[in-house]
Coordinates of N, CA and C in Angstrom, one line a residue:
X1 N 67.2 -93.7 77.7 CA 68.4 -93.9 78.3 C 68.1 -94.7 79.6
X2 N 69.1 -96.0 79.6 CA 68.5 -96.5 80.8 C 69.2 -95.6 82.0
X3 N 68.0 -95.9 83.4 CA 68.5 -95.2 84.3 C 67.6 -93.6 84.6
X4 N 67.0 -93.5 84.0 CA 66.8 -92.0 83.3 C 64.9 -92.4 84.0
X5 N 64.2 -91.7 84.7 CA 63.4 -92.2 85.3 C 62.3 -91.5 84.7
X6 N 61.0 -91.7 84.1 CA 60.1 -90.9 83.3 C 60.6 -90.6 81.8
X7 N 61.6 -90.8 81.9 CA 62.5 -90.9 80.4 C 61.5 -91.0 79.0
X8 N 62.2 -89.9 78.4 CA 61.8 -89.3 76.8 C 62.6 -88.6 75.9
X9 N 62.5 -88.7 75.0 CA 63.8 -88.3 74.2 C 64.2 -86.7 74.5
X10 N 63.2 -85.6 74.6 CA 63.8 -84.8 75.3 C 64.8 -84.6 76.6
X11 N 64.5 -85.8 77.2 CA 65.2 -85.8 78.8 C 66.5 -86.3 78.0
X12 N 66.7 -87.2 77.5 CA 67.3 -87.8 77.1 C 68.8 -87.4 76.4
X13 N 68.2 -86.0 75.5 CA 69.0 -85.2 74.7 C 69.9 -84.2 76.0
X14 N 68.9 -83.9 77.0 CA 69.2 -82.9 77.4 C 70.4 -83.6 78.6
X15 N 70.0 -85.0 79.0 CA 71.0 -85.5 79.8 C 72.8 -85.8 79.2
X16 N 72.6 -86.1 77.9 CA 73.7 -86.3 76.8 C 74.2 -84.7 76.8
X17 N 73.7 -83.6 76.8 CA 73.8 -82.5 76.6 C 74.7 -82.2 77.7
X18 N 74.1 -82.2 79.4 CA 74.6 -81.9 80.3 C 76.0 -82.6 80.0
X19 N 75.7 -84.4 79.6 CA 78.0 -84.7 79.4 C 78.9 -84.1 79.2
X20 N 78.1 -83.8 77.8 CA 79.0 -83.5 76.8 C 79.6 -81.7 77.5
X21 N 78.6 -81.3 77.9 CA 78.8 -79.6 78.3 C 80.0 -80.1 79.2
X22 N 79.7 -81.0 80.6 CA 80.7 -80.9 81.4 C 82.3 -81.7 80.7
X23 N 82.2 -82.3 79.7 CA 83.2 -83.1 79.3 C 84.2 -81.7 78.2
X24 N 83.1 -81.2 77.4 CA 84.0 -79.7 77.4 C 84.4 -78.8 77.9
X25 N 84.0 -78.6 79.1 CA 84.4 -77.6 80.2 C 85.8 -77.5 80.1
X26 N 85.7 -79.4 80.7 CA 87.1 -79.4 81.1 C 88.1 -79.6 80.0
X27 N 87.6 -79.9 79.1 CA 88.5 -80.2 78.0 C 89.4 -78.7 77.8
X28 N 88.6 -78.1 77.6 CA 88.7 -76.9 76.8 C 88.9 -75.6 78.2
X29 N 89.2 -75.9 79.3 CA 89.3 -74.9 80.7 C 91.1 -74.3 80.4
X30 N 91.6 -74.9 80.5 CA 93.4 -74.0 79.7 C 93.2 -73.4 78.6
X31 N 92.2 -72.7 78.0 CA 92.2 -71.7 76.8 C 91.3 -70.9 77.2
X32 N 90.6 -71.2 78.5 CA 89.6 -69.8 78.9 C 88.4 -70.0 78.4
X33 N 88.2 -71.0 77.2 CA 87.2 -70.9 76.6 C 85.9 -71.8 76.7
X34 N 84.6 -71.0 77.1 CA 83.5 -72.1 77.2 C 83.2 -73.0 75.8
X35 N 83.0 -74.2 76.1 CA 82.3 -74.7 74.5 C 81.3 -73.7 73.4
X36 N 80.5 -73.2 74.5 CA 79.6 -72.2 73.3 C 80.9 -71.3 72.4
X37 N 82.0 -70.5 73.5 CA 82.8 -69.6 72.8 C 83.8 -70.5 71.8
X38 N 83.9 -71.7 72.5 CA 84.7 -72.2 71.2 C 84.4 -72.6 69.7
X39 N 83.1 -72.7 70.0 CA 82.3 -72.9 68.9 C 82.1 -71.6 67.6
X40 N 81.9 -70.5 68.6 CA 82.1 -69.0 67.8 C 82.9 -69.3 67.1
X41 N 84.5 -68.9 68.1 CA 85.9 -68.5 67.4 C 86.0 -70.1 66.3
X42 N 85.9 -71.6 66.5 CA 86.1 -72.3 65.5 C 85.1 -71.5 64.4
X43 N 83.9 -71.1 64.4 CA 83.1 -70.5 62.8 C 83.9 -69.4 62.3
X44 N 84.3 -68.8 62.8 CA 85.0 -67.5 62.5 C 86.1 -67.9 62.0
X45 N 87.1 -68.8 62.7 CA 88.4 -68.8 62.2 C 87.9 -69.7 60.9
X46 N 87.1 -70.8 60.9 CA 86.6 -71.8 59.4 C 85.8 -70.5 58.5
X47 N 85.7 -69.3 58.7 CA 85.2 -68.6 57.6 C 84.4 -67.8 57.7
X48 N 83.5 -68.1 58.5 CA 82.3 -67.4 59.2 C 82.4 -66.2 59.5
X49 N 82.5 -65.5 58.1 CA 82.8 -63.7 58.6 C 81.8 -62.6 59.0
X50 N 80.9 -63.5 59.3 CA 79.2 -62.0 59.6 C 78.4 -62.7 60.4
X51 N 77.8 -61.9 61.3 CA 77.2 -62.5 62.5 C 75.9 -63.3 61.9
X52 N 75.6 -62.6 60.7 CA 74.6 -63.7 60.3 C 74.9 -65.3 59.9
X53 N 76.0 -65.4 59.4 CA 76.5 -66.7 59.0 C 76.9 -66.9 60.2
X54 N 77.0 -66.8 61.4 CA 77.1 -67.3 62.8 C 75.5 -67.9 63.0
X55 N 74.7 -67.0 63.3 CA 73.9 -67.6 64.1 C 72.7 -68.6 62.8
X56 N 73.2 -68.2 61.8 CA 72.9 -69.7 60.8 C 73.7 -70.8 61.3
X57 N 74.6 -70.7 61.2 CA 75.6 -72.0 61.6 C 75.3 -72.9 63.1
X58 N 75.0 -71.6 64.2 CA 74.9 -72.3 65.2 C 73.7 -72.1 65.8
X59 N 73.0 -71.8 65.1 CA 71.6 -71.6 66.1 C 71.6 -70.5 66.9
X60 N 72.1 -69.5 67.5 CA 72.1 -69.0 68.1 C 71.2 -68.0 68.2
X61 N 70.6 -67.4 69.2 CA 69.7 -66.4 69.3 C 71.0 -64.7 69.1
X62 N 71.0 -63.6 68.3 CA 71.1 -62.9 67.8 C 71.8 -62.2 69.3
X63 N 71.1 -62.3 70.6 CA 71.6 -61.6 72.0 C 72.9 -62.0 72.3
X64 N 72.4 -63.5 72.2 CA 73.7 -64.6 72.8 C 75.0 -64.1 71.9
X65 N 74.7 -64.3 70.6 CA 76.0 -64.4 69.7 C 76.5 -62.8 70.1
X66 N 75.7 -61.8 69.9 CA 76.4 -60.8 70.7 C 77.7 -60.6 71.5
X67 N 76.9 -60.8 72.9 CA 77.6 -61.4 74.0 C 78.7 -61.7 73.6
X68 N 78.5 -62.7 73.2 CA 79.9 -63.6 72.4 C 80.6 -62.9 71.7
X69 N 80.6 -61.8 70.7 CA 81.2 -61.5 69.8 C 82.0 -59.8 70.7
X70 N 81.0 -59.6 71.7 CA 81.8 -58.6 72.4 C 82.7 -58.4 73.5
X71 N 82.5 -59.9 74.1 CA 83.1 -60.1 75.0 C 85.0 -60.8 74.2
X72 N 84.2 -61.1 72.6 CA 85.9 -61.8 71.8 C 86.4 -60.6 71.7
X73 N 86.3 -59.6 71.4 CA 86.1 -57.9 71.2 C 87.2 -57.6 71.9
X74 N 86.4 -57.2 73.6 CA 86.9 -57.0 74.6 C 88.4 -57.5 75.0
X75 N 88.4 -59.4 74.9 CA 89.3 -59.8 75.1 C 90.6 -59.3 74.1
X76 N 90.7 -59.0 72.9 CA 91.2 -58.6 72.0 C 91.7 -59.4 71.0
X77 N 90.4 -60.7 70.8 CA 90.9 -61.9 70.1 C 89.7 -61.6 68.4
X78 N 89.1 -60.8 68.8 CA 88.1 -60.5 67.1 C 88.2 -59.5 66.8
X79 N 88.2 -59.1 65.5 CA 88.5 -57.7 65.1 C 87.0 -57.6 63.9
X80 N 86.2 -56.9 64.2 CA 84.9 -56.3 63.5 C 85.4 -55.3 62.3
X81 N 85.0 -55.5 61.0 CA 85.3 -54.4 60.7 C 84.2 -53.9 59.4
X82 N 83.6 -53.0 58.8 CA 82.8 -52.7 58.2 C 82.5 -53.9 56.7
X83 N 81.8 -54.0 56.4 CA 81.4 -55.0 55.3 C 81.5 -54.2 54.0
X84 N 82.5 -54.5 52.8 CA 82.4 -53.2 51.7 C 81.3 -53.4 50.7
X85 N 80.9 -54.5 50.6 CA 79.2 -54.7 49.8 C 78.5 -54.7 50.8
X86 N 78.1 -54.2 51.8 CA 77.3 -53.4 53.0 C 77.1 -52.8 53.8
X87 N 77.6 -51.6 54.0 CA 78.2 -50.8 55.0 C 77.2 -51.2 55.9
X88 N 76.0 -51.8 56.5 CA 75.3 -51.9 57.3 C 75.8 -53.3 58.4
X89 N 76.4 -54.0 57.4 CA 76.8 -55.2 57.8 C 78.4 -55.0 58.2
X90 N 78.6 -55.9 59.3 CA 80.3 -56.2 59.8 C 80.8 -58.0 59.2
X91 N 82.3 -57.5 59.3 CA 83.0 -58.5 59.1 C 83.7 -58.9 60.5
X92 N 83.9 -60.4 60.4 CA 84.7 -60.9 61.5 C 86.0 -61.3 61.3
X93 N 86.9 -61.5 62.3 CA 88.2 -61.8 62.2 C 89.1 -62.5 63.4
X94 N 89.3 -63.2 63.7 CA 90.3 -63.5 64.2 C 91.6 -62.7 64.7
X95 N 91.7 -62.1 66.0 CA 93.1 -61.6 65.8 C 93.9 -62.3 65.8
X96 N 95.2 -62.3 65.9 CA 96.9 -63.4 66.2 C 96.3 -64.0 67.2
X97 N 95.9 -62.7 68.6 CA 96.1 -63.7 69.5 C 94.5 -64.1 69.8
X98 N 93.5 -64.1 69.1 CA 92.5 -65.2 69.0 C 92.6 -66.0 68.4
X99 N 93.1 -66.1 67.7 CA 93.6 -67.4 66.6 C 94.7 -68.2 67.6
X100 N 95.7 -67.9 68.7 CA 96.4 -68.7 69.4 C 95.8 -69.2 70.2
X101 N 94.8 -68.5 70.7 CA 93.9 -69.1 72.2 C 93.1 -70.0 71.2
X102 N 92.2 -69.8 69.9 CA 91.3 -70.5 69.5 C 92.5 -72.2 68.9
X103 N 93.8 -71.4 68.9 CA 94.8 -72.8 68.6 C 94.6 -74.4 69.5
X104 N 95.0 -73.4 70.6 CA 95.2 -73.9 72.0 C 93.5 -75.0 72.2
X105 N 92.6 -73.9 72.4 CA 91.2 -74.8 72.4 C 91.5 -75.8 71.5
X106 N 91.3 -75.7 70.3 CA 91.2 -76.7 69.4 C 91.9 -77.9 69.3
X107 N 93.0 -78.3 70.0 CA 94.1 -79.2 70.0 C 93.3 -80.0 71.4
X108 N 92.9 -79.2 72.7 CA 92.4 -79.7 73.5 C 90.9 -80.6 73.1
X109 N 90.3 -79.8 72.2 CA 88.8 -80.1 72.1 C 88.9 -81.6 71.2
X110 N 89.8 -81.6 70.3 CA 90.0 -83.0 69.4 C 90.5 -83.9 70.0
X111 N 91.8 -83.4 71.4 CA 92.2 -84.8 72.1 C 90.6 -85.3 72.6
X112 N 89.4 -84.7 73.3 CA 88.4 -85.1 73.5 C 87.6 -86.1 72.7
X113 N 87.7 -84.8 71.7 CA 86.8 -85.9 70.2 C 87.1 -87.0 70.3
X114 N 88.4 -87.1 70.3 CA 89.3 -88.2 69.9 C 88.9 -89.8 71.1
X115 N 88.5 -89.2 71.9 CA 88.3 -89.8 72.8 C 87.1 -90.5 73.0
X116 N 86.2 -89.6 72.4 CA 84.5 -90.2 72.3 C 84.6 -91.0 71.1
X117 N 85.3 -90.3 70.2 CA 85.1 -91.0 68.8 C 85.4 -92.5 69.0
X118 N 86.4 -93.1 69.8 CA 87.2 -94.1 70.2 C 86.1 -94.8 70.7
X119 N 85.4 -94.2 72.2 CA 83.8 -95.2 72.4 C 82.9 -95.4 71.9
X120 N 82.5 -94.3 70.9 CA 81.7 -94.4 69.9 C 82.0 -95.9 68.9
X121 N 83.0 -96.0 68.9 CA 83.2 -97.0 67.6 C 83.5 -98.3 68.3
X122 N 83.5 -98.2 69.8 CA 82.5 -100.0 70.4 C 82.4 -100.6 69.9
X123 N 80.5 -99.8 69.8 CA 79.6 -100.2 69.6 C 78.6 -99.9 68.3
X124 N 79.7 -99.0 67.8 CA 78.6 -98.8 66.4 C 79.5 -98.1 65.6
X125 N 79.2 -97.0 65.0 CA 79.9 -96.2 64.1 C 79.8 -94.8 64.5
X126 N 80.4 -93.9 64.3 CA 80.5 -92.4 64.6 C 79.9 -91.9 63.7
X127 N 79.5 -92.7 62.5 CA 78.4 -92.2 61.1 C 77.3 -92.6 61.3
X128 N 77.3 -93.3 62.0 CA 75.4 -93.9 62.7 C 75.1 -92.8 63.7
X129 N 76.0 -92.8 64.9 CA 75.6 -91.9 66.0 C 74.9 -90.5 65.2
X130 N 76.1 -89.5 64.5 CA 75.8 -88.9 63.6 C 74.2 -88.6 63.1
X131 N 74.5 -89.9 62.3 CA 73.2 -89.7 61.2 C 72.0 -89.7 62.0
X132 N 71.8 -90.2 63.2 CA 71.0 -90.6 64.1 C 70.7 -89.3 65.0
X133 N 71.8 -88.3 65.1 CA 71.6 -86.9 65.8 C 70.9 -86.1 64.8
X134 N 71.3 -86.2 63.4 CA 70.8 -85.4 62.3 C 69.7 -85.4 62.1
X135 N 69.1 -86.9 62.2 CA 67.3 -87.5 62.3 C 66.6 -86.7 63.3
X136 N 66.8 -86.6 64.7 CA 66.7 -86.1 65.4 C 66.6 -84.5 65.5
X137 N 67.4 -83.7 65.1 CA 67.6 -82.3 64.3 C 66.5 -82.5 63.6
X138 N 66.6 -82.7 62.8 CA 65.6 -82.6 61.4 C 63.9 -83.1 62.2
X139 N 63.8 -83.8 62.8 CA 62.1 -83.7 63.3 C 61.7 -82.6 64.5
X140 N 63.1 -82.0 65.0 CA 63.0 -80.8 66.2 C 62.5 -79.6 65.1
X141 N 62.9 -79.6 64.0 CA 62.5 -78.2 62.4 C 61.8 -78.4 61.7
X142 N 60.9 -79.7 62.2 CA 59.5 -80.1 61.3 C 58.6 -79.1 61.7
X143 N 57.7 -78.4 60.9 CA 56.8 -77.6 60.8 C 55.5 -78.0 61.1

């Protein structure tokens, strides 16, 4: 990245990283919700009913998603409830009013998208950018 002084693709990721974090903030600050938590409640409300299919989906270290899942708890926007092919395991849910607040985010978070998507397509494609983050992904889980 020009500009970027000692510059390497880790710096690099992590300065895109910092945008994007602050570009969600604000996107997404009238629903309460940080990007990480929006990211939860979108897996959960798309289907994601067990904390394992969470932190498959998002990477998440097992503490973090916690956090997350107790503080959606707390708020009184997730409802846990026992898993009936696993009593060891829980299910997730959406209450009404997590599903309104995760409404609210979501409408915010796409005017955004909508927004990058727009610069994105400049200068290239949003299926290049994409395929080019996935490249990227995939040599961070090379062995």
């Amino acid at each position: 990245m020009s500009g970027t002084r000692g510059g390497n693709v880790a710096l690099d990721l992590f300065v895109v990283g910092q945008h994007l974090g602050a570009l969600l903030e604000e996107a997404l600050a009238e629903s309460g919700l940080s990007p990480a938590q929006y990211a939860v409640y979108s897996q959960v409300a798309d289907g994601s009913t067990s904390p394992k299919a969470l932190i498959e989906a998002l990477g998440l270290r097992p503490a973090t998603l916690s956090g997350y899942l107790n503080a959606m708890e707390a708020r009184g926007d997730l409802e846990r409830t026992r898993d009936p092919a696993d009593r060891r395991a829980h299910r997730l849910a959406l209450t009404e009013q997590g599903a309104a607040r995760h409404a609210v985010a979501r409408t915010a978070f796409r005017r955004a998208l909508r927004a990058v998507d727009r610069r994105l397509a400049r200068d290239g494609s949003v299926a290049q950018a994409r395929a080019e983050l996935a490249r990227i992904d995939r040599a961070l889980h090379h062995d």
